CSV table of C-alpha atoms and ligand atoms in Angstrom, one decimal:
chain,number,residue,atom,x,y,z
T,1,MET,CA,78.4,-53.3,-5.7
T,2,MET,CA,76.5,-54.2,-8.9
T,3,ALA,CA,73.3,-52.2,-9.4
T,4,LYS,CA,70.2,-54.4,-8.8
T,5,THR,CA,68.3,-54.9,-12.0
T,6,ILE,CA,64.8,-56.3,-11.8
T,7,SER,CA,63.6,-57.7,-15.1
T,8,VAL,CA,59.9,-57.3,-15.3
T,9,THR,CA,58.0,-57.4,-18.6
T,10,ILE,CA,56.7,-54.0,-19.6
T,11,PRO,CA,52.9,-54.3,-20.0
T,12,LYS,CA,51.3,-53.7,-23.4
T,13,ASN,CA,48.8,-51.1,-22.3
T,14,VAL,CA,51.2,-48.5,-20.9
T,15,PRO,CA,49.4,-45.2,-20.1
T,16,ASN,CA,49.7,-42.7,-22.9
T,17,HIS,CA,49.7,-39.8,-20.5
T,18,ILE,CA,51.0,-40.0,-16.9
T,19,ALA,CA,50.6,-37.0,-14.6
T,20,ILE,CA,52.7,-36.9,-11.4
T,21,ILE,CA,52.2,-34.9,-8.2
T,22,MET,CA,55.9,-35.0,-7.2
T,23,ASP,CA,55.4,-34.8,-3.4
T,24,GLY,CA,57.6,-35.5,-0.4
T,25,ASN,CA,60.9,-33.6,-1.2
T,26,GLY,CA,60.7,-31.8,2.2
T,27,ARG,CA,60.2,-35.1,4.1
T,28,TRP,CA,63.0,-36.8,2.2
T,29,ALA,CA,65.3,-33.9,3.3
T,30,LYS,CA,64.1,-33.9,6.9
T,31,LYS,CA,64.7,-37.6,7.3
T,32,ARG,CA,68.4,-36.9,6.4
T,33,GLY,CA,68.7,-33.8,8.6
T,34,LEU,CA,69.1,-31.6,5.4
T,35,PRO,CA,67.4,-28.3,4.5
T,36,ARG,CA,64.2,-28.6,2.4
T,37,LEU,CA,65.9,-27.2,-0.7
T,38,ALA,CA,68.3,-30.2,-0.7
T,39,GLY,CA,65.1,-32.3,-1.0
T,40,HIS,CA,64.0,-30.2,-4.0
T,41,ARG,CA,67.4,-30.7,-5.6
T,42,ALA,CA,67.2,-34.5,-5.1
T,43,GLY,CA,63.7,-34.4,-6.5
T,44,THR,CA,64.9,-32.6,-9.6
T,45,GLU,CA,67.7,-35.1,-10.1
T,46,ASN,CA,65.1,-37.9,-9.9
T,47,LEU,CA,63.1,-36.3,-12.6
T,48,ARG,CA,65.8,-37.0,-15.1
T,49,ARG,CA,65.5,-40.7,-14.3
T,50,VAL,CA,61.8,-40.7,-14.5
T,51,ILE,CA,61.9,-38.9,-17.9
T,52,ARG,CA,64.3,-41.5,-19.2
T,53,ALA,CA,62.1,-44.3,-17.9
T,54,CYS,CA,59.0,-42.8,-19.6
T,55,VAL,CA,60.9,-42.8,-22.9
T,56,GLU,CA,61.9,-46.4,-22.3
T,57,PHE,CA,58.4,-47.5,-21.5
T,58,GLY,CA,56.8,-45.7,-24.4
T,59,VAL,CA,54.8,-43.1,-22.4
T,60,LYS,CA,54.1,-40.2,-24.7
T,61,PHE,CA,53.0,-37.5,-22.3
T,62,LEU,CA,54.3,-36.8,-18.9
T,63,THR,CA,52.9,-33.9,-16.9
T,64,ILE,CA,54.6,-33.0,-13.6
T,65,TYR,CA,53.3,-30.8,-10.8
T,66,ALA,CA,56.3,-28.8,-9.8
T,67,PHE,CA,54.9,-25.6,-8.3
T,68,SER,CA,51.3,-24.9,-7.4
T,69,THR,CA,49.5,-21.6,-7.1
T,70,GLU,CA,49.3,-22.4,-3.4
T,71,ASN,CA,53.1,-22.9,-3.1
T,72,TRP,CA,53.6,-19.1,-3.1
T,73,GLY,CA,52.4,-19.4,0.6
T,74,ARG,CA,55.7,-21.1,1.6
T,75,PRO,CA,58.6,-19.1,3.1
T,76,THR,CA,60.3,-16.7,0.7
T,77,GLU,CA,63.5,-18.6,0.9
T,78,GLU,CA,61.9,-21.8,-0.3
T,79,VAL,CA,59.9,-20.1,-3.1
T,80,GLU,CA,63.0,-18.3,-4.4
T,81,GLY,CA,65.0,-21.5,-4.1
T,82,LEU,CA,62.5,-23.4,-6.2
T,83,MET,CA,62.4,-20.6,-8.9
T,84,HIS,CA,66.2,-20.7,-8.9
T,85,ILE,CA,66.2,-24.5,-9.3
T,86,LEU,CA,63.8,-24.3,-12.3
T,87,GLU,CA,66.1,-21.7,-14.0
T,88,GLU,CA,69.2,-23.9,-13.4
T,89,VAL,CA,67.4,-27.0,-14.7
T,90,ILE,CA,66.4,-25.2,-17.9
T,91,ASP,CA,70.0,-23.9,-18.4
T,92,LYS,CA,71.6,-27.3,-17.7
T,93,GLU,CA,69.1,-29.7,-19.3
T,94,ILE,CA,67.4,-28.0,-22.3
T,95,HIS,CA,69.9,-29.0,-24.9
T,96,GLU,CA,70.0,-32.7,-23.8
T,97,LEU,CA,66.2,-32.7,-23.7
T,98,LYS,CA,66.0,-31.3,-27.2
T,99,GLN,CA,68.5,-33.9,-28.5
T,100,GLU,CA,66.5,-36.7,-26.8
T,101,GLY,CA,63.4,-35.7,-28.7
T,102,VAL,CA,61.5,-34.3,-25.7
T,103,GLN,CA,59.0,-31.5,-26.3
T,104,LEU,CA,58.6,-29.1,-23.4
T,105,ARG,CA,55.3,-27.5,-22.5
T,106,HIS,CA,54.3,-25.3,-19.7
T,107,ILE,CA,50.9,-25.1,-17.9
T,108,GLY,CA,50.1,-22.4,-15.4
T,109,ARG,CA,50.6,-18.7,-15.3
T,110,LEU,CA,53.9,-17.2,-16.4
T,111,GLU,CA,53.1,-13.6,-15.8
T,112,GLN,CA,53.9,-13.9,-12.0
T,113,LEU,CA,57.4,-15.2,-12.7
T,114,ASN,CA,60.4,-12.9,-13.0
T,115,PRO,CA,60.9,-11.8,-16.7
T,116,GLN,CA,64.2,-13.7,-17.1
T,117,LEU,CA,62.7,-17.0,-16.0
T,118,ARG,CA,59.5,-16.4,-18.0
T,119,GLU,CA,61.7,-15.9,-21.2
T,120,LYS,CA,63.6,-19.1,-20.5
T,121,VAL,CA,60.5,-21.1,-20.2
T,122,LEU,CA,59.0,-19.6,-23.4
T,123,ARG,CA,62.3,-20.2,-25.2
T,124,SER,CA,62.5,-23.8,-24.1
T,125,VAL,CA,59.0,-24.4,-25.3
T,126,GLU,CA,59.8,-22.8,-28.6
T,127,ILE,CA,63.1,-24.7,-29.4
T,128,THR,CA,61.6,-28.1,-28.6
T,129,LYS,CA,58.2,-27.6,-30.3
T,130,ASP,CA,59.0,-30.0,-33.2
T,131,ASN,CA,60.0,-32.9,-30.9
T,132,ASP,CA,57.6,-35.8,-30.5
T,133,ARG,CA,59.2,-38.6,-28.6
T,134,LEU,CA,57.9,-37.5,-25.2
T,135,THR,CA,55.9,-34.3,-24.3
T,136,LEU,CA,57.0,-33.1,-20.9
T,137,CYS,CA,54.5,-30.7,-19.6
T,138,ILE,CA,55.6,-28.7,-16.6
T,139,ALA,CA,52.9,-27.4,-14.3
T,140,TRP,CA,54.6,-24.4,-12.7
T,141,ASN,CA,52.5,-21.7,-11.0
T,142,TYR,CA,49.7,-24.0,-11.9
T,143,GLY,CA,46.3,-24.4,-10.1
T,144,GLY,CA,43.3,-26.2,-11.5
T,145,ARG,CA,40.9,-23.6,-10.3
T,146,ASP,CA,43.0,-20.8,-11.6
T,147,GLU,CA,43.1,-22.5,-15.0
T,148,ILE,CA,39.3,-22.8,-15.1
T,149,VAL,CA,38.9,-19.1,-14.0
T,150,CYS,CA,41.3,-18.1,-16.9
T,151,ALA,CA,39.3,-20.2,-19.3
T,152,ILE,CA,36.0,-18.7,-18.3
T,153,ARG,CA,37.4,-15.2,-18.6
T,154,LYS,CA,38.8,-15.9,-22.1
T,155,MET,CA,35.6,-17.4,-23.3
T,156,ILE,CA,33.7,-14.3,-22.2
T,157,GLU,CA,36.3,-12.1,-23.8
T,158,ASP,CA,35.9,-14.1,-27.1
T,159,GLY,CA,32.2,-13.6,-27.0
T,160,VAL,CA,31.5,-17.3,-26.8
T,161,GLN,CA,27.7,-18.0,-26.8
T,162,PRO,CA,26.4,-20.2,-24.0
T,163,LYS,CA,24.8,-22.6,-26.4
T,164,ASP,CA,28.2,-23.3,-28.0
T,165,ILE,CA,29.9,-24.3,-24.8
T,166,ASN,CA,30.6,-28.0,-24.5
T,167,ASP,CA,33.3,-30.3,-23.0
T,168,ASP,CA,35.6,-30.0,-25.9
T,169,MET,CA,35.4,-26.3,-26.0
T,170,VAL,CA,36.2,-26.0,-22.3
T,171,SER,CA,39.2,-28.4,-22.7
T,172,ASN,CA,40.4,-26.2,-25.6
T,173,TYR,CA,40.4,-23.1,-23.4
T,174,LEU,CA,42.5,-24.7,-20.6
T,175,PHE,CA,46.3,-24.4,-20.4
T,176,THR,CA,46.4,-28.0,-21.5
T,177,ALA,CA,44.6,-27.4,-24.9
T,178,GLY,CA,45.8,-30.0,-27.4
T,179,LEU,CA,47.1,-32.4,-24.8
T,180,PRO,CA,45.2,-35.7,-24.2
T,181,ASP,CA,43.7,-36.1,-20.7
T,182,PRO,CA,46.0,-38.0,-18.2
T,183,ASP,CA,45.3,-41.8,-18.1
T,184,MET,CA,47.0,-42.1,-14.7
T,185,VAL,CA,47.8,-39.7,-11.9
T,186,ILE,CA,50.6,-40.7,-9.6
T,187,ARG,CA,51.1,-39.1,-6.2
T,188,THR,CA,54.2,-39.9,-4.2
T,189,SER,CA,54.6,-39.6,-0.4
T,190,GLY,CA,51.2,-41.1,0.5
T,191,GLU,CA,48.9,-38.1,0.6
T,192,MET,CA,45.4,-38.9,-0.7
T,193,ARG,CA,44.4,-35.6,-2.2
T,194,ILE,CA,44.4,-33.8,-5.6
T,195,SER,CA,45.8,-30.5,-4.3
T,196,ASN,CA,44.3,-28.5,-7.2
T,197,PHE,CA,46.0,-30.5,-9.9
T,198,LEU,CA,44.3,-31.1,-13.3
T,199,ILE,CA,40.8,-31.1,-11.7
T,200,TRP,CA,39.1,-31.0,-15.0
T,201,GLN,CA,41.4,-33.2,-17.0
T,202,ALA,CA,41.8,-36.0,-14.5
T,203,SER,CA,38.1,-36.7,-14.2
T,204,TYR,CA,38.6,-40.3,-15.4
T,205,ALA,CA,42.3,-40.8,-14.7
T,206,GLU,CA,43.3,-43.9,-12.7
T,207,TRP,CA,44.9,-42.9,-9.3
T,208,TYR,CA,48.1,-44.4,-8.0
T,209,VAL,CA,49.4,-43.3,-4.6
T,210,THR,CA,52.6,-44.6,-3.1
T,211,ASN,CA,54.3,-43.9,0.2
T,212,THR,CA,57.6,-43.6,-1.6
T,213,LEU,CA,58.9,-40.1,-1.4
T,214,TRP,CA,59.5,-38.3,-4.8
T,215,PRO,CA,63.3,-38.3,-4.7
T,216,ASP,CA,63.2,-42.2,-4.3
T,217,PHE,CA,60.6,-42.8,-7.0
T,218,ASP,CA,62.7,-44.5,-9.5
T,219,ARG,CA,62.3,-46.6,-12.7
T,220,GLU,CA,61.1,-49.7,-10.8
T,221,GLU,CA,58.6,-47.6,-8.8
T,222,LEU,CA,57.3,-46.2,-12.1
T,223,LEU,CA,57.1,-49.7,-13.6
T,224,LYS,CA,55.0,-50.8,-10.6
T,225,ALA,CA,52.6,-48.0,-11.2
T,226,ILE,CA,52.4,-48.8,-14.9
T,227,ILE,CA,51.7,-52.5,-14.0
T,228,SER,CA,49.0,-51.5,-11.6
T,229,PHE,CA,47.5,-49.3,-14.3
T,230,SER,CA,47.6,-52.2,-16.8
T,231,GLU,CA,45.5,-54.4,-14.5
T,232,ARG,CA,42.7,-51.8,-14.0
T,233,ASP,CA,39.3,-52.1,-15.6
T,234,ARG,CA,38.4,-48.6,-16.8
T,235,ARG,CA,34.7,-48.5,-17.0
T,236,TYR,CA,33.9,-44.8,-17.5
T,237,GLY,CA,30.5,-45.4,-15.8
T,238,ARG,CA,29.6,-48.2,-18.1
T,239,LEU,CA,29.9,-52.0,-17.4
T,240,SER,CA,33.0,-54.0,-17.4
T,241,ASN,CA,33.8,-55.9,-20.7
T,242,CYS,CA,33.8,-59.2,-18.8
T,243,ASN,CA,30.2,-58.6,-17.7
T,244,GLU,CA,28.7,-58.0,-21.1
Z,1,IPE,C1,56.9,-31.4,-3.4
Z,1,IPE,O1,57.5,-31.7,-2.2
Z,1,IPE,C2,57.5,-30.3,-4.2
Z,1,IPE,C3,56.7,-29.0,-4.1
Z,1,IPE,C4,55.6,-28.8,-3.6
Z,1,IPE,C5,57.4,-27.9,-4.7
Z,1,IPE,P1,57.1,-30.9,-0.9
Z,1,IPE,O2,58.0,-29.7,-0.7
Z,1,IPE,O3,55.7,-30.6,-0.8
Z,1,IPE,O4,57.5,-32.0,0.2
Z,1,IPE,P2,56.8,-32.3,1.6
Z,1,IPE,O5,55.4,-32.6,1.3
Z,1,IPE,O6,57.0,-31.1,2.5
Z,1,IPE,O7,57.5,-33.5,2.1
Z,2,IPE,C1,51.3,-30.4,-4.4
Z,2,IPE,O1,52.1,-30.7,-3.3
Z,2,IPE,C2,52.0,-29.4,-5.3
Z,2,IPE,C3,53.2,-29.9,-5.9
Z,2,IPE,C4,53.7,-31.1,-5.9
Z,2,IPE,C5,53.9,-29.0,-6.7
Z,2,IPE,P1,51.9,-29.9,-1.9
Z,2,IPE,O2,52.8,-30.4,-0.9
Z,2,IPE,O3,52.0,-28.4,-2.2
Z,2,IPE,O4,50.4,-30.2,-1.5
Z,2,IPE,P2,49.6,-30.2,-0.1
Z,2,IPE,O5,49.9,-28.9,0.5
Z,2,IPE,O6,50.2,-31.3,0.7
Z,2,IPE,O7,48.2,-30.4,-0.4
Z,3,MG,MG1,54.1,-31.7,-0.1
């Protein structure tokens, strides 16, 4: 059967930075009578499609929430499986990502990961650092509160004076230093919560929640989200341009 192609015009104002809470892998697997890890594998496969679509649509930054500081509370088998999948993905994909012009970044704490995985993540970041087609930022062992705690600790260690603290300084002490704030946060699988993701950075992001489970969130689904974004009126507390 021929693949169904939907030709929809890509809007002009594509978000510069999209952040995704990739949720619903477990439910995707359950619906098929498969183990949860099969859902995580399908979710990982899907990520390749979404990365490709981001490049096609001209998105410059993609941040993905892949493992939260709270996900350590899952059964050991699932946590270990997820760590293993990350390692495998790096081994299998890093050269292609490098060739495609993708720059890898990591946000979160690496020190709790096993040394071999930690090294792999650091090396992937290092070897792709000159790429600029798409920055793919992986939130792994990431928590928004943990990030803020780390930032406060570091500011105190650096002897920062209270009068010198402002929004920009705080942003520069976060794991995301140097990255623009996300313009849109997408959450798949229908949950209406932030789950400790980019709680500082997403203060004015547009939200898009879909019931589609992450492994099924394909190019067309991403395009729908981008179209929805393009129709929003971002007021930042001011008045709409049309009302001036
Ligand atoms: C998201 O899918 C991936 C991770 C949190 C690692 P889930 O594993 O949370 O899937 P559901 O929410 O149980 O369906
Ligand atoms: C958020 O999903 C974390 C990731 C997608 C990595 P969760 O499934 O862990 O979030 P909750 O538990 O539903 O809030
Ligand atoms: Mg979930």
